[in-house]
Amino acid sequence: MRARLLAIVAVVALASTVVVVASARTTANGLPSYTDGWQKWPRINKKPFRDTGPLSSAHSGVKNVYASKRKAGSKFPNGTVIVKTIVKPGTKYVGQFATMRKVNGRWRFIEYERSSATERYSLLAQGSLCTSCHVMAKSNDYVFTKR
């Protein structure tokens, strides 16, 4: 019984490691590889927008939102990646890069930032910090931007 339990724990630990390693792959600029090609994805906002509404301080600057897949009815399909680019006030480069990735029907949120156009992105926020705001957009599949 003990040997079986240890075997199960080992398999779960190995599987978790594989998931972490697979999701940790990054591009040369520090962004996750699943965002590759975002510049060619359809933009879901009609035009660039600035700070609006009560949550504007979370992403201060000029924003654009891109989606790797289109909505299927009222929801985005599994595998969809949504990217929000933010050009911070007083700059001309994307300084914040927020991602949403739909896996098994649930969104995974990660946000990155950098201080210059040549610097690699680093982790700014993820998980429940992002979810706590996005829950307000539940009726639009947790996405604030509407086409």
PDB file of C-alpha atoms in Angstrom:
ATOM      1  CA  MET A   1       0.000   0.000   0.000  1.00  0.00           C
ATOM      2  CA  ARG A   2       2.774   2.431   0.933  1.00  0.00           C
ATOM      3  CA  ALA A   3       4.689   1.622  -2.261  1.00  0.00           C
ATOM      4  CA  ARG A   4       1.563   2.254  -4.321  1.00  0.00           C
ATOM      5  CA  LEU A   5       0.988   5.604  -2.618  1.00  0.00           C
ATOM      6  CA  LEU A   6       4.606   6.628  -3.260  1.00  0.00           C
ATOM      7  CA  ALA A   7       4.258   5.623  -6.909  1.00  0.00           C
ATOM      8  CA  ILE A   8       1.121   7.753  -7.269  1.00  0.00           C
ATOM      9  CA  VAL A   9       2.835  10.736  -5.632  1.00  0.00           C
ATOM     10  CA  ALA A  10       5.840  10.313  -7.941  1.00  0.00           C
ATOM     11  CA  VAL A  11       3.630  10.218 -11.051  1.00  0.00           C
ATOM     12  CA  VAL A  12       1.718  13.324  -9.967  1.00  0.00           C
ATOM     13  CA  ALA A  13       4.967  15.164  -9.188  1.00  0.00           C
ATOM     14  CA  LEU A  14       6.422  14.229 -12.571  1.00  0.00           C
ATOM     15  CA  ALA A  15       3.260  15.303 -14.392  1.00  0.00           C
ATOM     16  CA  SER A  16       3.273  18.634 -12.540  1.00  0.00           C
ATOM     17  CA  THR A  17       6.902  19.202 -13.484  1.00  0.00           C
ATOM     18  CA  VAL A  18       6.141  18.534 -17.145  1.00  0.00           C
ATOM     19  CA  VAL A  19       3.249  21.027 -17.074  1.00  0.00           C
ATOM     20  CA  VAL A  20       5.392  23.702 -15.405  1.00  0.00           C
ATOM     21  CA  VAL A  21       8.265  23.194 -17.847  1.00  0.00           C
ATOM     22  CA  ALA A  22       5.894  23.213 -20.835  1.00  0.00           C
ATOM     23  CA  SER A  23       4.220  26.429 -19.720  1.00  0.00           C
ATOM     24  CA  ALA A  24       7.507  28.108 -18.824  1.00  0.00           C
ATOM     25  CA  ARG A  25       8.879  28.269 -22.395  1.00  0.00           C
ATOM     26  CA  THR A  26       9.507  31.864 -23.310  1.00  0.00           C
ATOM     27  CA  THR A  27      10.477  33.824 -26.378  1.00  0.00           C
ATOM     28  CA  ALA A  28      13.659  35.889 -26.633  1.00  0.00           C
ATOM     29  CA  ASN A  29      11.858  38.910 -25.162  1.00  0.00           C
ATOM     30  CA  GLY A  30      10.619  37.005 -22.100  1.00  0.00           C
ATOM     31  CA  LEU A  31       7.014  36.435 -23.197  1.00  0.00           C
ATOM     32  CA  PRO A  32       5.485  32.944 -23.227  1.00  0.00           C
ATOM     33  CA  SER A  33       5.810  31.116 -26.545  1.00  0.00           C
ATOM     34  CA  TYR A  34       2.025  30.707 -26.797  1.00  0.00           C
ATOM     35  CA  THR A  35       1.846  34.435 -27.612  1.00  0.00           C
ATOM     36  CA  ASP A  36       4.023  34.072 -30.731  1.00  0.00           C
ATOM     37  CA  GLY A  37       2.432  35.835 -33.694  1.00  0.00           C
ATOM     38  CA  TRP A  38       0.020  37.952 -31.655  1.00  0.00           C
ATOM     39  CA  GLN A  39       0.677  40.922 -33.968  1.00  0.00           C
ATOM     40  CA  LYS A  40      -1.182  39.058 -36.751  1.00  0.00           C
ATOM     41  CA  TRP A  41      -4.211  38.093 -34.639  1.00  0.00           C
ATOM     42  CA  PRO A  42      -7.502  39.969 -35.065  1.00  0.00           C
ATOM     43  CA  ARG A  43      -7.784  43.028 -32.846  1.00  0.00           C
ATOM     44  CA  ILE A  44     -11.006  42.829 -30.837  1.00  0.00           C
ATOM     45  CA  ASN A  45     -11.230  46.521 -29.926  1.00  0.00           C
ATOM     46  CA  LYS A  46     -12.379  48.864 -32.705  1.00  0.00           C
ATOM     47  CA  LYS A  47      -9.591  51.368 -32.085  1.00  0.00           C
ATOM     48  CA  PRO A  48      -6.848  51.877 -29.485  1.00  0.00           C
ATOM     49  CA  PHE A  49      -8.333  52.987 -26.188  1.00  0.00           C
ATOM     50  CA  ARG A  50      -7.098  54.772 -23.091  1.00  0.00           C
ATOM     51  CA  ASP A  51      -7.959  54.479 -19.445  1.00  0.00           C
ATOM     52  CA  THR A  52     -11.684  54.039 -18.995  1.00  0.00           C
ATOM     53  CA  GLY A  53     -13.918  52.937 -16.172  1.00  0.00           C
ATOM     54  CA  PRO A  54     -13.247  52.052 -12.561  1.00  0.00           C
ATOM     55  CA  LEU A  55     -10.500  49.515 -13.387  1.00  0.00           C
ATOM     56  CA  SER A  56      -8.394  51.754 -15.604  1.00  0.00           C
ATOM     57  CA  SER A  57      -5.562  52.007 -13.087  1.00  0.00           C
ATOM     58  CA  ALA A  58      -4.791  48.291 -13.523  1.00  0.00           C
ATOM     59  CA  HIS A  59      -3.583  48.922 -17.077  1.00  0.00           C
ATOM     60  CA  SER A  60      -2.758  52.602 -17.426  1.00  0.00           C
ATOM     61  CA  GLY A  61      -1.947  53.711 -20.972  1.00  0.00           C
ATOM     62  CA  VAL A  62      -3.045  53.143 -24.565  1.00  0.00           C
ATOM     63  CA  LYS A  63      -4.372  49.620 -25.063  1.00  0.00           C
ATOM     64  CA  ASN A  64      -5.130  47.150 -27.836  1.00  0.00           C
ATOM     65  CA  VAL A  65      -6.564  43.665 -27.397  1.00  0.00           C
ATOM     66  CA  TYR A  66      -5.928  40.728 -29.748  1.00  0.00           C
ATOM     67  CA  ALA A  67      -7.407  37.206 -29.785  1.00  0.00           C
ATOM     68  CA  SER A  68      -5.904  34.106 -31.384  1.00  0.00           C
ATOM     69  CA  LYS A  69      -9.395  32.656 -32.014  1.00  0.00           C
ATOM     70  CA  ARG A  70     -12.836  34.133 -32.514  1.00  0.00           C
ATOM     71  CA  LYS A  71     -15.719  33.592 -30.113  1.00  0.00           C
ATOM     72  CA  ALA A  72     -17.847  30.508 -30.653  1.00  0.00           C
ATOM     73  CA  GLY A  73     -21.237  31.893 -29.667  1.00  0.00           C
ATOM     74  CA  SER A  74     -20.859  33.718 -26.355  1.00  0.00           C
ATOM     75  CA  LYS A  75     -17.566  32.095 -25.337  1.00  0.00           C
ATOM     76  CA  PHE A  76     -14.053  31.790 -26.645  1.00  0.00           C
ATOM     77  CA  PRO A  77     -13.009  28.192 -27.426  1.00  0.00           C
ATOM     78  CA  ASN A  78     -10.367  26.266 -25.492  1.00  0.00           C
ATOM     79  CA  GLY A  79      -6.878  27.132 -26.673  1.00  0.00           C
ATOM     80  CA  THR A  80      -7.724  30.797 -27.204  1.00  0.00           C
ATOM     81  CA  VAL A  81      -5.041  33.280 -26.197  1.00  0.00           C
ATOM     82  CA  ILE A  82      -5.982  36.917 -25.641  1.00  0.00           C
ATOM     83  CA  VAL A  83      -3.282  39.554 -25.448  1.00  0.00           C
ATOM     84  CA  LYS A  84      -3.643  43.124 -24.214  1.00  0.00           C
ATOM     85  CA  THR A  85      -0.787  45.444 -25.119  1.00  0.00           C
ATOM     86  CA  ILE A  86      -0.342  48.590 -23.061  1.00  0.00           C
ATOM     87  CA  VAL A  87       1.799  51.556 -24.078  1.00  0.00           C
ATOM     88  CA  LYS A  88       2.390  53.394 -20.830  1.00  0.00           C
ATOM     89  CA  PRO A  89       1.992  57.181 -20.649  1.00  0.00           C
ATOM     90  CA  GLY A  90       5.096  59.020 -21.846  1.00  0.00           C
ATOM     91  CA  THR A  91       6.484  56.027 -23.785  1.00  0.00           C
ATOM     92  CA  LYS A  92       6.222  54.697 -27.341  1.00  0.00           C
ATOM     93  CA  TYR A  93       6.749  50.968 -26.703  1.00  0.00           C
ATOM     94  CA  VAL A  94       4.618  48.190 -25.237  1.00  0.00           C
ATOM     95  CA  GLY A  95       5.557  48.304 -21.561  1.00  0.00           C
ATOM     96  CA  GLN A  96       2.848  45.992 -20.222  1.00  0.00           C
ATOM     97  CA  PHE A  97       1.660  42.792 -21.859  1.00  0.00           C
ATOM     98  CA  ALA A  98      -1.322  41.003 -20.324  1.00  0.00           C
ATOM     99  CA  THR A  99      -2.310  37.483 -21.394  1.00  0.00           C
ATOM    100  CA  MET A 100      -5.362  35.288 -20.964  1.00  0.00           C
ATOM    101  CA  ARG A 101      -5.117  31.657 -22.076  1.00  0.00           C
ATOM    102  CA  LYS A 102      -8.138  29.354 -22.019  1.00  0.00           C
ATOM    103  CA  VAL A 103      -7.275  25.835 -20.866  1.00  0.00           C
ATOM    104  CA  ASN A 104      -9.952  23.226 -20.084  1.00  0.00           C
ATOM    105  CA  GLY A 105     -12.669  25.885 -20.056  1.00  0.00           C
ATOM    106  CA  ARG A 106     -10.887  28.185 -17.590  1.00  0.00           C
ATOM    107  CA  TRP A 107      -8.837  31.308 -18.171  1.00  0.00           C
ATOM    108  CA  ARG A 108      -5.247  31.576 -16.972  1.00  0.00           C
ATOM    109  CA  PHE A 109      -4.094  35.152 -16.477  1.00  0.00           C
ATOM    110  CA  ILE A 110      -0.487  36.356 -16.565  1.00  0.00           C
ATOM    111  CA  GLU A 111       0.790  39.915 -16.953  1.00  0.00           C
ATOM    112  CA  TYR A 112       4.300  41.048 -17.847  1.00  0.00           C
ATOM    113  CA  GLU A 113       6.105  44.390 -17.853  1.00  0.00           C
ATOM    114  CA  ARG A 114       9.356  45.981 -18.977  1.00  0.00           C
ATOM    115  CA  SER A 115      11.017  49.351 -18.446  1.00  0.00           C
ATOM    116  CA  SER A 116      12.429  49.916 -21.939  1.00  0.00           C
ATOM    117  CA  ALA A 117      11.856  48.775 -25.510  1.00  0.00           C
ATOM    118  CA  THR A 118      15.002  46.617 -25.403  1.00  0.00           C
ATOM    119  CA  GLU A 119      14.484  45.036 -21.976  1.00  0.00           C
ATOM    120  CA  ARG A 120      13.051  41.523 -21.575  1.00  0.00           C
ATOM    121  CA  TYR A 121       9.591  41.258 -20.058  1.00  0.00           C
ATOM    122  CA  SER A 122       9.300  40.042 -16.470  1.00  0.00           C
ATOM    123  CA  LEU A 123       6.335  38.745 -14.505  1.00  0.00           C
ATOM    124  CA  LEU A 124       4.134  41.473 -13.014  1.00  0.00           C
ATOM    125  CA  ALA A 125       0.976  39.644 -11.870  1.00  0.00           C
ATOM    126  CA  GLN A 126      -0.956  36.424 -12.338  1.00  0.00           C
ATOM    127  CA  GLY A 127      -3.799  34.259 -11.127  1.00  0.00           C
ATOM    128  CA  SER A 128      -6.240  35.487  -8.512  1.00  0.00           C
ATOM    129  CA  LEU A 129      -5.065  39.103  -8.655  1.00  0.00           C
ATOM    130  CA  CYS A 130      -6.241  39.246 -12.276  1.00  0.00           C
ATOM    131  CA  THR A 131      -9.285  37.022 -11.750  1.00  0.00           C
ATOM    132  CA  SER A 132     -10.589  39.256  -8.955  1.00  0.00           C
ATOM    133  CA  CYS A 133     -11.250  42.000 -11.535  1.00  0.00           C
ATOM    134  CA  HIS A 134     -12.129  39.857 -14.553  1.00  0.00           C
ATOM    135  CA  VAL A 135     -14.966  38.199 -12.638  1.00  0.00           C
ATOM    136  CA  MET A 136     -16.854  41.457 -13.282  1.00  0.00           C
ATOM    137  CA  ALA A 137     -16.840  40.565 -17.008  1.00  0.00           C
ATOM    138  CA  LYS A 138     -18.202  37.040 -16.470  1.00  0.00           C
ATOM    139  CA  SER A 139     -21.145  37.676 -18.814  1.00  0.00           C
ATOM    140  CA  ASN A 140     -18.636  38.258 -21.659  1.00  0.00           C
ATOM    141  CA  ASP A 141     -16.509  35.170 -20.887  1.00  0.00           C
ATOM    142  CA  TYR A 142     -14.366  37.217 -18.454  1.00  0.00           C
ATOM    143  CA  VAL A 143     -13.175  39.528 -21.254  1.00  0.00           C
ATOM    144  CA  PHE A 144     -13.840  43.245 -20.745  1.00  0.00           C
ATOM    145  CA  THR A 145     -13.299  44.229 -24.383  1.00  0.00           C
ATOM    146  CA  LYS A 146     -16.295  43.794 -26.653  1.00  0.00           C
ATOM    147  CA  ARG A 147     -16.151  44.094 -30.407  1.00  0.00           C
TER     148      ARG A 147
END
